[in-house]
PDB file of C-alpha atoms in Angstrom:
ATOM      1  CA  MET A   1     -18.730   4.762 103.854  1.00 81.00           C
ATOM      2  CA  SER A   2     -20.717   2.793 101.320  1.00 93.00           C
ATOM      3  CA  ASP A   3     -19.224   1.216  98.243  1.00 96.00           C
ATOM      4  CA  ASN A   4     -20.753   3.911  96.035  1.00 95.00           C
ATOM      5  CA  GLN A   5     -19.247   6.703  98.120  1.00 97.00           C
ATOM      6  CA  THR A   6     -15.859   5.011  98.058  1.00 97.00           C
ATOM      7  CA  LEU A   7     -16.038   4.606  94.287  1.00 98.00           C
ATOM      8  CA  GLU A   8     -17.116   8.238  93.828  1.00 98.00           C
ATOM      9  CA  LYS A   9     -14.164   9.374  95.954  1.00 98.00           C
ATOM     10  CA  ILE A  10     -11.776   7.273  93.868  1.00 98.00           C
ATOM     11  CA  ILE A  11     -13.274   8.654  90.644  1.00 99.00           C
ATOM     12  CA  LYS A  12     -12.821  12.247  91.862  1.00 99.00           C
ATOM     13  CA  GLN A  13      -9.206  11.541  92.833  1.00 99.00           C
ATOM     14  CA  GLN A  14      -8.528   9.988  89.448  1.00 99.00           C
ATOM     15  CA  ALA A  15     -10.162  12.923  87.659  1.00 99.00           C
ATOM     16  CA  THR A  16      -7.926  15.320  89.605  1.00 99.00           C
ATOM     17  CA  THR A  17      -4.863  13.240  88.778  1.00 99.00           C
ATOM     18  CA  ILE A  18      -5.810  13.142  85.093  1.00 99.00           C
ATOM     19  CA  GLN A  19      -6.263  16.926  85.019  1.00 99.00           C
ATOM     20  CA  ASN A  20      -2.901  17.496  86.729  1.00 99.00           C
ATOM     21  CA  LEU A  21      -1.138  15.168  84.304  1.00 99.00           C
ATOM     22  CA  THR A  22      -2.880  16.781  81.325  1.00 99.00           C
ATOM     23  CA  ASP A  23      -1.710  20.208  82.495  1.00 99.00           C
ATOM     24  CA  GLU A  24       1.834  18.893  82.931  1.00 99.00           C
ATOM     25  CA  ILE A  25       1.816  17.357  79.441  1.00 99.00           C
ATOM     26  CA  LYS A  26       0.656  20.676  77.987  1.00 98.00           C
ATOM     27  CA  LEU A  27       3.480  22.519  79.755  1.00 98.00           C
ATOM     28  CA  LEU A  28       6.069  19.972  78.628  1.00 98.00           C
ATOM     29  CA  ARG A  29       4.859  20.182  75.018  1.00 98.00           C
ATOM     30  CA  GLU A  30       5.192  23.968  75.143  1.00 98.00           C
ATOM     31  CA  GLN A  31       8.735  23.583  76.483  1.00 98.00           C
ATOM     32  CA  VAL A  32       9.635  21.099  73.737  1.00 97.00           C
ATOM     33  CA  GLN A  33       8.224  23.448  71.100  1.00 96.00           C
ATOM     34  CA  TYR A  34      10.145  26.426  72.512  1.00 96.00           C
ATOM     35  CA  LEU A  35      13.423  24.527  72.809  1.00 96.00           C
ATOM     36  CA  THR A  36      13.040  22.975  69.347  1.00 95.00           C
ATOM     37  CA  GLN A  37      12.436  26.415  67.844  1.00 94.00           C
ATOM     38  CA  LYS A  38      15.401  27.817  69.764  1.00 93.00           C
ATOM     39  CA  ARG A  39      17.657  24.960  68.655  1.00 93.00           C
ATOM     40  CA  TYR A  40      16.565  24.474  65.047  1.00 92.00           C
ATOM     41  CA  GLY A  41      14.691  27.675  64.215  1.00 88.00           C
ATOM     42  CA  ASN A  42      15.963  30.785  62.502  1.00 80.00           C
ATOM     43  CA  SER A  43      19.292  31.929  63.869  1.00 68.00           C
ATOM     44  CA  SER A  44      21.383  35.035  63.595  1.00 57.00           C
ATOM     45  CA  GLU A  45      23.816  33.168  61.352  1.00 61.00           C
ATOM     46  CA  GLN A  46      22.314  33.895  57.966  1.00 59.00           C
ATOM     47  CA  MET A  47      23.510  32.300  54.768  1.00 58.00           C
ATOM     48  CA  PRO A  48      24.371  34.556  51.831  1.00 58.00           C
ATOM     49  CA  GLN A  49      21.476  35.267  49.501  1.00 62.00           C
ATOM     50  CA  SER A  50      22.930  32.904  46.888  1.00 60.00           C
ATOM     51  CA  GLY A  51      22.162  30.059  49.258  1.00 58.00           C
ATOM     52  CA  GLN A  52      25.674  28.668  49.426  1.00 63.00           C
ATOM     53  CA  MET A  53      29.004  30.145  50.416  1.00 63.00           C
ATOM     54  CA  ASN A  54      31.875  29.894  47.992  1.00 65.00           C
ATOM     55  CA  LEU A  55      34.833  28.294  49.746  1.00 69.00           C
ATOM     56  CA  PHE A  56      37.338  29.544  47.177  1.00 70.00           C
ATOM     57  CA  GLU A  57      36.258  33.146  46.712  1.00 67.00           C
ATOM     58  CA  ALA A  58      39.028  35.428  45.532  1.00 64.00           C
ATOM     59  CA  ASP A  59      40.113  38.090  48.000  1.00 62.00           C
ATOM     60  CA  GLU A  60      39.345  41.624  46.901  1.00 59.00           C
ATOM     61  CA  THR A  61      42.583  43.012  48.381  1.00 56.00           C
TER      62      THR A  61
END
């Protein structure tokens, strides 16, 4: 194998590695986005419309 062929083979291997790592980064970013939204996004625990709960509300009983 000549030097040029060896270098071309190395370049192709590196290009494949770069593509694989780029795909993995994309997947990991999607996972981070999903988990961040799940952790810090809207939840089923909604605050009252006033924006703040009153700790000392009088009971209506």
